[in-house]
mmCIF file of C-alpha atoms and ligand atoms in Angstrom:
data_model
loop_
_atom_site.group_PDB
_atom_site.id
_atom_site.type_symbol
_atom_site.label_atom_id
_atom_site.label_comp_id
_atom_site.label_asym_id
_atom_site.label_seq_id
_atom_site.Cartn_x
_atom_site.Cartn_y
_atom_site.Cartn_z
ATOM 1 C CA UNK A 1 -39.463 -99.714 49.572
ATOM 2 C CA UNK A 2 -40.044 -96.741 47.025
ATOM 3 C CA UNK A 3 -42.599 -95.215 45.470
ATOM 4 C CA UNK A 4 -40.823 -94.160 42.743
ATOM 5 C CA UNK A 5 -38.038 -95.935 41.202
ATOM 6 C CA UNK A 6 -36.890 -94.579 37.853
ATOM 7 C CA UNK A 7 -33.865 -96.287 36.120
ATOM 8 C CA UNK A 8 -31.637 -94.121 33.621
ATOM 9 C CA UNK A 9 -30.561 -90.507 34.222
ATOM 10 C CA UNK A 10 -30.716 -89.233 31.459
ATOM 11 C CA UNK A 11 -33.146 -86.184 30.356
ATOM 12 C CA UNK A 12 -36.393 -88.296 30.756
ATOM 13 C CA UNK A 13 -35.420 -90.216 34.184
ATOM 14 C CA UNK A 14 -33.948 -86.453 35.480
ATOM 15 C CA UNK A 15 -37.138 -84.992 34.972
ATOM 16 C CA UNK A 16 -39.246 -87.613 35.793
ATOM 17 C CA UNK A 17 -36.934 -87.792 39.335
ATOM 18 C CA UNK A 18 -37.503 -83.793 40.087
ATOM 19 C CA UNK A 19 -41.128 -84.550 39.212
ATOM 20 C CA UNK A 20 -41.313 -87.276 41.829
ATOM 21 C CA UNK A 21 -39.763 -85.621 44.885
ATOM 22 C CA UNK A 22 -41.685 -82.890 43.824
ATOM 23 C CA UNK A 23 -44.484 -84.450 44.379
ATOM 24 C CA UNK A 24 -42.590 -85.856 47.706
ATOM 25 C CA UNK A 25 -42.970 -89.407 46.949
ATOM 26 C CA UNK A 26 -40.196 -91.561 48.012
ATOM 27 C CA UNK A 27 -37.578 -91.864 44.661
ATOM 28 C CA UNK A 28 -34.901 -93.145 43.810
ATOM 29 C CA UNK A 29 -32.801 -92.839 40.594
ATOM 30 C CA UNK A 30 -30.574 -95.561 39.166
ATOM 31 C CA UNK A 31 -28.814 -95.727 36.461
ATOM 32 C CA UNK A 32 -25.189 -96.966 34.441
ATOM 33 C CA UNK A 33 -24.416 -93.715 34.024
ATOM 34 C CA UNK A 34 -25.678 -90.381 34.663
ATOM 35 C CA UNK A 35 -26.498 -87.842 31.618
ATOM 36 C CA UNK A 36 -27.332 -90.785 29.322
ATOM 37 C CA UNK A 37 -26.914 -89.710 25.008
ATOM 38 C CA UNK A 38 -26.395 -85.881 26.228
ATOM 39 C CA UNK A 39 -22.946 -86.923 27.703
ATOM 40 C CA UNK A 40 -21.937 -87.688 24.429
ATOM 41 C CA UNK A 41 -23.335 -84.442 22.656
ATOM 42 C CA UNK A 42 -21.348 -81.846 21.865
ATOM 43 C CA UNK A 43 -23.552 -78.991 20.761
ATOM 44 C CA UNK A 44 -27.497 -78.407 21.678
ATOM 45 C CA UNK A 45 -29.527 -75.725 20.030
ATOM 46 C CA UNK A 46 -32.658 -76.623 20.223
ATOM 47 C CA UNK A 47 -32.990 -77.064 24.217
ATOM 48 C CA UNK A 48 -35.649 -74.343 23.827
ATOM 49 C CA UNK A 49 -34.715 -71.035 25.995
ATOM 50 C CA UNK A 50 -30.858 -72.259 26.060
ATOM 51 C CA UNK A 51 -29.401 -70.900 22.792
ATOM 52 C CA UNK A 52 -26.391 -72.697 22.289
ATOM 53 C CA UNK A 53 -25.081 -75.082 25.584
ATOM 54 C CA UNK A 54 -22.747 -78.692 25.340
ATOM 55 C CA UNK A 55 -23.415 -81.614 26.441
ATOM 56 C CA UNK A 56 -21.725 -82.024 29.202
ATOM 57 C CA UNK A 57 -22.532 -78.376 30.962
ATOM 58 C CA UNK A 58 -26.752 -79.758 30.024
ATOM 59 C CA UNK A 59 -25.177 -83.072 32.187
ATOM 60 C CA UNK A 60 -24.047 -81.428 34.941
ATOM 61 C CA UNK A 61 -26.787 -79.143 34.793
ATOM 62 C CA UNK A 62 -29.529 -81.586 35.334
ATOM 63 C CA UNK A 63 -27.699 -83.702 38.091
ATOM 64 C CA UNK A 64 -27.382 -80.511 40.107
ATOM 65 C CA UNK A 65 -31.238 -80.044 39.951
ATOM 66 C CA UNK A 66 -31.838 -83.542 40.982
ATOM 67 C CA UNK A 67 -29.553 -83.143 43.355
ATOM 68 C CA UNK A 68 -31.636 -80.247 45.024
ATOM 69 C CA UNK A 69 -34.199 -82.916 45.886
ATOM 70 C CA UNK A 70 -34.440 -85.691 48.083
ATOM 71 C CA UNK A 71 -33.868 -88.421 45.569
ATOM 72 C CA UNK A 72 -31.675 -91.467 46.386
ATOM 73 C CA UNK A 73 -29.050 -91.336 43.243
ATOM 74 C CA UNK A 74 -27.475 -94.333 42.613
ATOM 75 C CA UNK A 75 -24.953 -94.270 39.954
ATOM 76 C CA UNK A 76 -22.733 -96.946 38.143
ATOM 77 C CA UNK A 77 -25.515 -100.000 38.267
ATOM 78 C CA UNK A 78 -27.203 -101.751 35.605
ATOM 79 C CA UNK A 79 -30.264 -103.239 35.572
ATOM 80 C CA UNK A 80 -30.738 -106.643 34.458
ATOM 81 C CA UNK A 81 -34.111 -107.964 35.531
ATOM 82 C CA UNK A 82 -37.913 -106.286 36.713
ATOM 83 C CA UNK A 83 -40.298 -108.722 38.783
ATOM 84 C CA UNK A 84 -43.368 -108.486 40.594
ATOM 85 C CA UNK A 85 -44.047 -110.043 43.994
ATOM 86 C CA UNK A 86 -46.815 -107.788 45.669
ATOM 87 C CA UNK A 87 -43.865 -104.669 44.893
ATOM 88 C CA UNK A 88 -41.656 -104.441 42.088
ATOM 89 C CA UNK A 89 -38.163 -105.477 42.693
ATOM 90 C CA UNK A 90 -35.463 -104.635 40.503
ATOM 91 C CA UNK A 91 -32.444 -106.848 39.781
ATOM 92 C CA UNK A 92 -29.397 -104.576 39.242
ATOM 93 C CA UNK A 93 -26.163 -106.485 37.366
ATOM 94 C CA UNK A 94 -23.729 -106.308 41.082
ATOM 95 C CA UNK A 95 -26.982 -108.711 42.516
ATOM 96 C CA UNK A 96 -28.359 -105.809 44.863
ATOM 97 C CA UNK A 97 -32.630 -105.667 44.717
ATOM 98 C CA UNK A 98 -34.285 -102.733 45.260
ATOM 99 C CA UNK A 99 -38.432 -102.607 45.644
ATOM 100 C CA UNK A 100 -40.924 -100.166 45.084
ATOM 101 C CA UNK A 101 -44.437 -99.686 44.438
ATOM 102 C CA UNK A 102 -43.646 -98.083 41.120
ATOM 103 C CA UNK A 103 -40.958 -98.219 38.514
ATOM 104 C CA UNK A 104 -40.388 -95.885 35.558
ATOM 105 C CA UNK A 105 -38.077 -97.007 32.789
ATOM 106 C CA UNK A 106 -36.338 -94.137 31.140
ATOM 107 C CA UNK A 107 -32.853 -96.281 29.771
ATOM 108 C CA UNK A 108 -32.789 -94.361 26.472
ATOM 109 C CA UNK A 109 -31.586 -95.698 23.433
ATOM 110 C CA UNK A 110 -28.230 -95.637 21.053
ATOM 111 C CA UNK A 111 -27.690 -95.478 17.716
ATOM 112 C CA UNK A 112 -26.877 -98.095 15.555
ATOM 113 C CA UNK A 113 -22.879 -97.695 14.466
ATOM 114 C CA UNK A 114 -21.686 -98.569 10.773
ATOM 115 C CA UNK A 115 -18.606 -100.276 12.924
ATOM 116 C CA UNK A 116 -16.375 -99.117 9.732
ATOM 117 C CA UNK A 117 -12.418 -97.791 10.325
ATOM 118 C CA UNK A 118 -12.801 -93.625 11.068
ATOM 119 C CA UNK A 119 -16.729 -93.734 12.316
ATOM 120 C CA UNK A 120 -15.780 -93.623 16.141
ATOM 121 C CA UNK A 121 -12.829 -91.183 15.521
ATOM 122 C CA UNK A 122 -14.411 -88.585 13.478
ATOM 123 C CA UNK A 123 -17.929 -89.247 15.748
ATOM 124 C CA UNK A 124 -19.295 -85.484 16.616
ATOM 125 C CA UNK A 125 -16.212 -84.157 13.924
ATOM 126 C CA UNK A 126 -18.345 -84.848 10.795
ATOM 127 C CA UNK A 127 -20.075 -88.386 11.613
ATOM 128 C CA UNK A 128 -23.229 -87.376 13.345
ATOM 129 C CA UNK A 129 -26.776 -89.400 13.500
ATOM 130 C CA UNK A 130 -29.276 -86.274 14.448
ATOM 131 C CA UNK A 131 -30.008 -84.838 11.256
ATOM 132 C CA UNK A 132 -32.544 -82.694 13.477
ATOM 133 C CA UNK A 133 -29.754 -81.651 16.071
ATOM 134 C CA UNK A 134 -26.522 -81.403 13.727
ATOM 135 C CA UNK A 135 -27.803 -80.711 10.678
ATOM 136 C CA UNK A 136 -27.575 -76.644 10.550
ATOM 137 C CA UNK A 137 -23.743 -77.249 10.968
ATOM 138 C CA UNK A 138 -23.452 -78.447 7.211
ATOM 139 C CA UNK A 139 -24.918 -75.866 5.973
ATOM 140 C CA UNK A 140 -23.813 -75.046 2.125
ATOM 141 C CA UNK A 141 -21.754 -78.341 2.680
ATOM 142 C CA UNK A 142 -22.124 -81.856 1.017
ATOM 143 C CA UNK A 143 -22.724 -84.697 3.214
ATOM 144 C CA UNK A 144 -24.043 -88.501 2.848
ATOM 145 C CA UNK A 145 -26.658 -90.271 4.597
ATOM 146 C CA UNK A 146 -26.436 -94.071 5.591
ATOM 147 C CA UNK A 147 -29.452 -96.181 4.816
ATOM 148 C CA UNK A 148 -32.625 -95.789 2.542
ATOM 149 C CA UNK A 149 -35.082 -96.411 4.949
ATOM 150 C CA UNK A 150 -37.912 -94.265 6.487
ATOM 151 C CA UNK A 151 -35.173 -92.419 8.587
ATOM 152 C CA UNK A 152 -32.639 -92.073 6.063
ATOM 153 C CA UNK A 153 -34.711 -90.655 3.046
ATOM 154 C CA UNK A 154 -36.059 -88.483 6.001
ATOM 155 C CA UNK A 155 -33.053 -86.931 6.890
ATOM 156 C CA UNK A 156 -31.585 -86.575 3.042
ATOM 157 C CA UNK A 157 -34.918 -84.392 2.154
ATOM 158 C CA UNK A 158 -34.382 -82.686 5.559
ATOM 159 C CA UNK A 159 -30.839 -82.340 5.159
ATOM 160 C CA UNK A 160 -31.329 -81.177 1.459
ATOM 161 C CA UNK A 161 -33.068 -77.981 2.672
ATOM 162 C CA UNK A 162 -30.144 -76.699 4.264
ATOM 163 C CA UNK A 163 -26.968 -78.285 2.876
ATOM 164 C CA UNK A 164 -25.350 -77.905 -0.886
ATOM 165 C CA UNK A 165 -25.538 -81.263 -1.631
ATOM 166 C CA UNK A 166 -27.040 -85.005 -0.143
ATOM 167 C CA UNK A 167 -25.443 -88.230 -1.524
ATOM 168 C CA UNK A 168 -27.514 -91.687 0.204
ATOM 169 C CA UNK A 169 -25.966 -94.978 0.068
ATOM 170 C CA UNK A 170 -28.316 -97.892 0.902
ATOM 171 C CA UNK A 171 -26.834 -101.669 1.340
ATOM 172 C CA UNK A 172 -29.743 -103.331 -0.173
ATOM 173 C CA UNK A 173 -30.896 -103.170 -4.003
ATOM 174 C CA UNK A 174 -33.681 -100.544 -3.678
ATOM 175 C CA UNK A 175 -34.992 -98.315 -0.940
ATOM 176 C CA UNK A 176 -36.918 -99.647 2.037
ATOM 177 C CA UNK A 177 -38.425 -96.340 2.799
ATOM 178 C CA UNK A 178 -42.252 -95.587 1.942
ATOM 179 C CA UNK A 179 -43.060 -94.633 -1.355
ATOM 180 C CA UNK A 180 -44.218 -90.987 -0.706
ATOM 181 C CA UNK A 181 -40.560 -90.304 0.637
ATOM 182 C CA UNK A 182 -38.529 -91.794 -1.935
ATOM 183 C CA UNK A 183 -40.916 -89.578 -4.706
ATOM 184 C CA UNK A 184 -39.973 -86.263 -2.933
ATOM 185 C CA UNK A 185 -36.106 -87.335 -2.366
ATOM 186 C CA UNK A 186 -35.411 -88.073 -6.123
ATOM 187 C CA UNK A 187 -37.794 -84.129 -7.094
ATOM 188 C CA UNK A 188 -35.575 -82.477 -5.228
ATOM 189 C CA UNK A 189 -32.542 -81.219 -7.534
ATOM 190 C CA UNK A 190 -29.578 -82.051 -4.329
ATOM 191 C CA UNK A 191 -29.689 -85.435 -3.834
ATOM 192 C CA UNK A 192 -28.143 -88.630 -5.341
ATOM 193 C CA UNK A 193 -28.988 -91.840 -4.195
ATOM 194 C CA UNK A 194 -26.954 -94.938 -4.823
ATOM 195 C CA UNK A 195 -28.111 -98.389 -3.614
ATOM 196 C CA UNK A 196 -26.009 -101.390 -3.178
ATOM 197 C CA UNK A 197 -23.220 -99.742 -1.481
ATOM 198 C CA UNK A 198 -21.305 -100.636 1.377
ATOM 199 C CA UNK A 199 -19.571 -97.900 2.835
ATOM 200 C CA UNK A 200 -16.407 -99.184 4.556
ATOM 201 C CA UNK A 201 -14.488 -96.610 6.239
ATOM 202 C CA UNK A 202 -15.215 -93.112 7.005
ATOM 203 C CA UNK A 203 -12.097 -90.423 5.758
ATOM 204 C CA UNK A 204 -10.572 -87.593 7.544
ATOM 205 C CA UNK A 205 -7.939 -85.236 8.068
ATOM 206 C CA UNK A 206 -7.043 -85.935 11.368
ATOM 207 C CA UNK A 207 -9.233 -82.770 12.767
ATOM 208 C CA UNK A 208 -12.505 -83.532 10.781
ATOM 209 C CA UNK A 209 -14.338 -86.035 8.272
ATOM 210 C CA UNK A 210 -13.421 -85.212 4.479
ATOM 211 C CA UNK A 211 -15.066 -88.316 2.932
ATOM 212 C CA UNK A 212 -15.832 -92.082 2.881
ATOM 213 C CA UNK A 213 -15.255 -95.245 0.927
ATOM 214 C CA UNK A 214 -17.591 -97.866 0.077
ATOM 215 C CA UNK A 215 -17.610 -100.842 -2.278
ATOM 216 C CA UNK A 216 -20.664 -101.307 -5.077
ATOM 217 C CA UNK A 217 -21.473 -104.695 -4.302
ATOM 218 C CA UNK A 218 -22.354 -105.336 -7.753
ATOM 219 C CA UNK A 219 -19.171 -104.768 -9.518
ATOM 220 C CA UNK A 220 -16.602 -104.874 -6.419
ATOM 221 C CA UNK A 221 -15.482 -101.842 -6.955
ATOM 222 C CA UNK A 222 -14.405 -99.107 -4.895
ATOM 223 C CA UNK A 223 -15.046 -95.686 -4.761
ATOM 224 C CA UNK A 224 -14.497 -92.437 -2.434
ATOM 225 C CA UNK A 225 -16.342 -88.996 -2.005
ATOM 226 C CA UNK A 226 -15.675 -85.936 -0.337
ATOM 227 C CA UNK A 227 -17.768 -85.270 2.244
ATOM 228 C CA UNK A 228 -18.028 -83.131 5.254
ATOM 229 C CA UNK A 229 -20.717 -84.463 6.989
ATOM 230 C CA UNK A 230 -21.802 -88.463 6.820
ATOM 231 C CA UNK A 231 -25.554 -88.872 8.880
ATOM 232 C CA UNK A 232 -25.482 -92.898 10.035
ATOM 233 C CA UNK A 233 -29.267 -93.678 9.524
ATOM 234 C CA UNK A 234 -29.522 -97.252 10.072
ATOM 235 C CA UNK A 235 -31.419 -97.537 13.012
ATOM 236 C CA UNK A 236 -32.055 -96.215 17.077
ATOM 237 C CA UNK A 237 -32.011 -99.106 19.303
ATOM 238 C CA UNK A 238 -34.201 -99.008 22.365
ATOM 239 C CA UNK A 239 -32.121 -100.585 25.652
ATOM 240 C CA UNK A 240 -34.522 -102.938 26.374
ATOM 241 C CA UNK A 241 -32.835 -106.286 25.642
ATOM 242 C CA UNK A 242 -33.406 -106.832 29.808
ATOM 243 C CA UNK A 243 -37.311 -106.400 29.331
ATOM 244 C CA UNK A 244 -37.967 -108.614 26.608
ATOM 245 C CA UNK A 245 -40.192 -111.001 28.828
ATOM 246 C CA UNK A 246 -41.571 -108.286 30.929
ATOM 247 C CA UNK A 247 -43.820 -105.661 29.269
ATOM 248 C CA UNK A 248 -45.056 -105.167 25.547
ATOM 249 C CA UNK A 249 -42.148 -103.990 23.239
ATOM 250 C CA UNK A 250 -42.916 -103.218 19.560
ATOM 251 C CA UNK A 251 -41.283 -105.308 17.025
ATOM 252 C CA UNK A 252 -38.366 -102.385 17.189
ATOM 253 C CA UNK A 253 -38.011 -103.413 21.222
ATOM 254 C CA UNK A 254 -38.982 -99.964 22.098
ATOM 255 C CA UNK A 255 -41.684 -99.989 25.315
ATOM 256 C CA UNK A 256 -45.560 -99.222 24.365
ATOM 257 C CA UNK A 257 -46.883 -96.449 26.480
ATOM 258 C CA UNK A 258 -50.256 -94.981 26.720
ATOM 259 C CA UNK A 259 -50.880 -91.149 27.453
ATOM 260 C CA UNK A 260 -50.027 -91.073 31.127
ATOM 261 C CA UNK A 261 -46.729 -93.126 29.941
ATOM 262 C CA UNK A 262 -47.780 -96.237 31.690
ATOM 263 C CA UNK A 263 -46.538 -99.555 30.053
ATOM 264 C CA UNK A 264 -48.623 -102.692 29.970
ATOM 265 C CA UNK A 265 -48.172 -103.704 33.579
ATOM 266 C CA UNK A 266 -50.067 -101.452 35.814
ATOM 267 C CA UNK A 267 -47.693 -99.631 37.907
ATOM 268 C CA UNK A 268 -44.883 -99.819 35.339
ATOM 269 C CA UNK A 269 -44.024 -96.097 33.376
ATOM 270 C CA UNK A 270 -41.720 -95.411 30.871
ATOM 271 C CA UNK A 271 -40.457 -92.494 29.390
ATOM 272 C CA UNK A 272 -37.960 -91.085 26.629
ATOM 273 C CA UNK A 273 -36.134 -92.534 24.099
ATOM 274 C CA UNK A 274 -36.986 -96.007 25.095
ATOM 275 C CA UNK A 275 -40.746 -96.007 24.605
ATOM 276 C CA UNK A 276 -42.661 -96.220 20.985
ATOM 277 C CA UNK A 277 -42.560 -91.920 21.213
ATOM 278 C CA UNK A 278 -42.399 -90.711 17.620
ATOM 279 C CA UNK A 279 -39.631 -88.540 17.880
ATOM 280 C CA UNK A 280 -36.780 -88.914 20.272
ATOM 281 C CA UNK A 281 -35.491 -85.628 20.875
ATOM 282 C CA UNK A 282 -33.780 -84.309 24.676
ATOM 283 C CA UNK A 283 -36.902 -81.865 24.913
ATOM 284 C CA UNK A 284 -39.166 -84.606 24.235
ATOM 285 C CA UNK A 285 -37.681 -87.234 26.929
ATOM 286 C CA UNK A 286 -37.966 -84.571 28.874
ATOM 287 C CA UNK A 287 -41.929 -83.644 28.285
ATOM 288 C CA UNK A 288 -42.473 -87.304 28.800
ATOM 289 C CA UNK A 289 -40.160 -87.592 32.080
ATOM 290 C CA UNK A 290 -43.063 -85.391 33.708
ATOM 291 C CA UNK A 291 -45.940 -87.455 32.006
ATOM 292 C CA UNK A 292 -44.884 -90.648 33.843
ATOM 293 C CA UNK A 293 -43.780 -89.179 36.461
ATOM 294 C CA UNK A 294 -47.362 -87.586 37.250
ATOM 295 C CA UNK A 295 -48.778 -90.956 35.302
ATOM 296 C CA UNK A 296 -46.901 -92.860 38.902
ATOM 297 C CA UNK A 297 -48.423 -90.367 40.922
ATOM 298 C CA UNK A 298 -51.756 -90.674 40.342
ATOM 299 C CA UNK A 299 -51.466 -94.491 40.056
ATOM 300 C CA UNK A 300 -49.948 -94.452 43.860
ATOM 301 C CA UNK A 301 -53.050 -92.161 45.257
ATOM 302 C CA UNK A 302 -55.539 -94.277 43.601
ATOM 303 C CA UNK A 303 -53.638 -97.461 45.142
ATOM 304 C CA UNK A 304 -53.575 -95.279 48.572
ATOM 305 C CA UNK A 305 -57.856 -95.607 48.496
ATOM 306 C CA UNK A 306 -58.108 -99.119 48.574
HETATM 307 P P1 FAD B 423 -30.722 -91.489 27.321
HETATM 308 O O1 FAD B 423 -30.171 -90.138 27.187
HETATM 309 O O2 FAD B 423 -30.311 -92.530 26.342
HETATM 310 O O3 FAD B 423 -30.379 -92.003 28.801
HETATM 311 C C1 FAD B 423 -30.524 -93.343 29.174
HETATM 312 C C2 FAD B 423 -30.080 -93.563 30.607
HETATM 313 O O4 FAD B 423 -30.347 -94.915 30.968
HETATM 314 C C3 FAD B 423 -28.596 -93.383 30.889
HETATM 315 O O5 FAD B 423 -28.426 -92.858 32.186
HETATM 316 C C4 FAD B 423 -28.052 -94.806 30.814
HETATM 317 O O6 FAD B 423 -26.832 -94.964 31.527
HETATM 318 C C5 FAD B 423 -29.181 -95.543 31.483
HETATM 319 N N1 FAD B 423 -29.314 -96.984 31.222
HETATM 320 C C6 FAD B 423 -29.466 -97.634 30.037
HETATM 321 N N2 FAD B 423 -29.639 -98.955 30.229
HETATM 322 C C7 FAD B 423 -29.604 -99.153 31.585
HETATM 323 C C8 FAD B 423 -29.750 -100.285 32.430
HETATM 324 N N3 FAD B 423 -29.992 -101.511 31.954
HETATM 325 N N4 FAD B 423 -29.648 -100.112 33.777
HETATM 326 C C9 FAD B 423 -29.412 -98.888 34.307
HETATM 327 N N5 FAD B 423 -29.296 -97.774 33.555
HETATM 328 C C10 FAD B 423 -29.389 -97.908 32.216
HETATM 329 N N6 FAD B 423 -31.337 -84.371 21.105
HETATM 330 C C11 FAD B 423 -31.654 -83.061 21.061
HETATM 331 O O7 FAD B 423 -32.758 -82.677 21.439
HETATM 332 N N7 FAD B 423 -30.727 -82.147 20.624
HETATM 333 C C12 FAD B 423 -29.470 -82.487 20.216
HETATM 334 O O8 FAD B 423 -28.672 -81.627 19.807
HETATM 335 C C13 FAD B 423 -29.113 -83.876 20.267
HETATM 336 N N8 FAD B 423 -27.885 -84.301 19.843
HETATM 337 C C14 FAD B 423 -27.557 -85.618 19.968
HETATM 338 C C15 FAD B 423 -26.263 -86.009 19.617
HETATM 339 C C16 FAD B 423 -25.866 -87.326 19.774
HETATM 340 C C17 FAD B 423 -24.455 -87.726 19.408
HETATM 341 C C18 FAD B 423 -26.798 -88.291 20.274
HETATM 342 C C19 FAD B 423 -26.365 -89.723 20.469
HETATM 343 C C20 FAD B 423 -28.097 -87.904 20.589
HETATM 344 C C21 FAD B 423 -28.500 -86.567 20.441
HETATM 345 N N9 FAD B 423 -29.801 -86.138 20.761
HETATM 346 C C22 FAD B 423 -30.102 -84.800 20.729
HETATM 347 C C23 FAD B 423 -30.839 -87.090 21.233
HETATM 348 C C24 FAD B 423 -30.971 -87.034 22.759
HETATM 349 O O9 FAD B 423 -29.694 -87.157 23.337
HETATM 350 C C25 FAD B 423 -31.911 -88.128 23.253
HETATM 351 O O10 FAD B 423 -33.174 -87.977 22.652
HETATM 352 C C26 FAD B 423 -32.095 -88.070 24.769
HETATM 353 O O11 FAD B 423 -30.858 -88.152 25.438
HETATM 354 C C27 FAD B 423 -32.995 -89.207 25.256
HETATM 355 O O12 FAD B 423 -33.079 -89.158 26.635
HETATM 356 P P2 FAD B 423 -33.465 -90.413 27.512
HETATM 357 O O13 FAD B 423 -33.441 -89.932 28.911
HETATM 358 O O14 FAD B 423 -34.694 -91.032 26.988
HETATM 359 O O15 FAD B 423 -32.311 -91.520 27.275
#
């Protein structure tokens, strides 16, 4: 068996993997695909100490330094199922098992899509969903944000620091987001907000987004802006449908962790984008990669003593 079995590569289960053989336990990494979100990034500038990099260079980057260790990588398998008989054994989708002492959960998350006409073509060429990563890019430019909740008034007050001009549609009659946020969003002079809208296709001029539709739901009408940046804000959802009956989720499905990253079976870390962390961020899943990482560490020498 292992002593370390992390599934998802992605930032959090590549660091968590160096961290491991590191620490020369036995590990192995498995995930659907190596890279995870990052694959599908096309600039980073906040990896602190790299300036400007892409997504895939960060990819191939980070498989090259797990590479350097003695880590068992194995790619193109999806997990389906954790149980516990003495070790953990983990169920992958082709019906292999694999057991270990430990296992550290690091499948990331995705972003919920509007699933509109244009959204997947104009995806990282004016759709984005990280107002923190792809925001500076608009600067001086208008853009919309999809969805009044916590996340979406978030990023219009963010987004309104640094771009001309912030237009939110929400779906729903009013605003889900707290009180507090919605105050600040209508002070500031740049943004508009307009509830019961359905956006329903995303524009473009072949190269790059240059607007949307969507359809006020009280009057049927429809109307288009020009846009050059739309932020889809409605929602980040953990990939834990496979864990439901496992470990404690929150009602979002994301995995509760404590401080050494460890879920609520003993034994059991998570880390990254798929565990109740406030902000999901590639530096972050990487921070917390390490955390469980050491977390499974220190649970195996402890387990050693008995
Ligand atoms: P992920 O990157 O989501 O990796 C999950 C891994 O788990 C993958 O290997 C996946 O194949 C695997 N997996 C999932 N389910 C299973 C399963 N059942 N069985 C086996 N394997 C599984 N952050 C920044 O800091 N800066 C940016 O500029 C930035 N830009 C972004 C742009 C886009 C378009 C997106 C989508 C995200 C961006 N982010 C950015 C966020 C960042 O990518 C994530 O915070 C980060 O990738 C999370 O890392 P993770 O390791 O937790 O999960």
């Amino acid at each position: 068996p292992y002593e370390v079995l992390i599934v998802g590569a992605g930032p959090a289960g590549a660091s968590a993997a160096i961290y491991a053989a590191r620490k020369g336990l036995r590990t192995a990494l498995v995930a659907d695909r190596f890279g995870g979100q990052v694959t599908e990034t096309v600039g980073i500038e906040n990896f602190i100490s790299v300036k400007a990099t892409e997504g895939p260079k960060l990819v191939a980057n980070l498989e090259a330094h797990v590479r350097d260790y003695e880590v068992d990588l194995i790619e193109n398998q999806k997990a389906i199922r954790l149980t516990q008989d003495g070790l953990y054994q983990l169920g992958l989708a082709s019906g292999a098992r694999l057991s270990s002492k430990t296992v550290l959960i690091s499948t990331g998350a995705r972003w919920r899509e509007m699933n509109v006409p244009g959204e997947k073509e104009y995806r990282g060429r004016g759709v984005a969903y990280c107002p923190h990563c792809d925001g500076p890019l608009f600067k001086g430019k208008r853009v919309a944000v999809i969805g009044g909740g916590n996340s979406g008034i978030e990023a219009a007050i963010d987004l309104a620091n640094i771009v001309e001009h912030v237009t939110v549609l929400e779906f729903d009659t009013k605003l889900r987001a707290d009180e507090v946020l919605v105050r600040k969003a209508r002070s500031m002079g740049n943004i508009d907000i307009i509830t019961q809208a359905q956006t329903t296709e995303v524009t473009g001029d072949g190269n790059k987004v240059t607007g949307l539709v969507y359809t006020d739901r009280l009057s049927g009408d429809s109307h288009s802006i020009a846009l050059a940046g739309i932020f889809v804000q409605i929602g980040l959802v953990p990939n834990t449908e496979w864990l439901k009956e496992t470990l404690e989720l929150t009602a979002r499905g994301e995995i509760v962790v404590d401080q050494r990253g460890q879920t609520s079976l003993p034994g059991v870390f998570a880390a990254g984008d798929v565990t109740n962390a406030a902000y999901k961020q590639i530096i972050i899943a990487m921070g917390s990669g390490a955390t469980a990482s050491l977390g499974a560490f220190d649970f195996l020498i402890r387990q050693g003593e008995e």
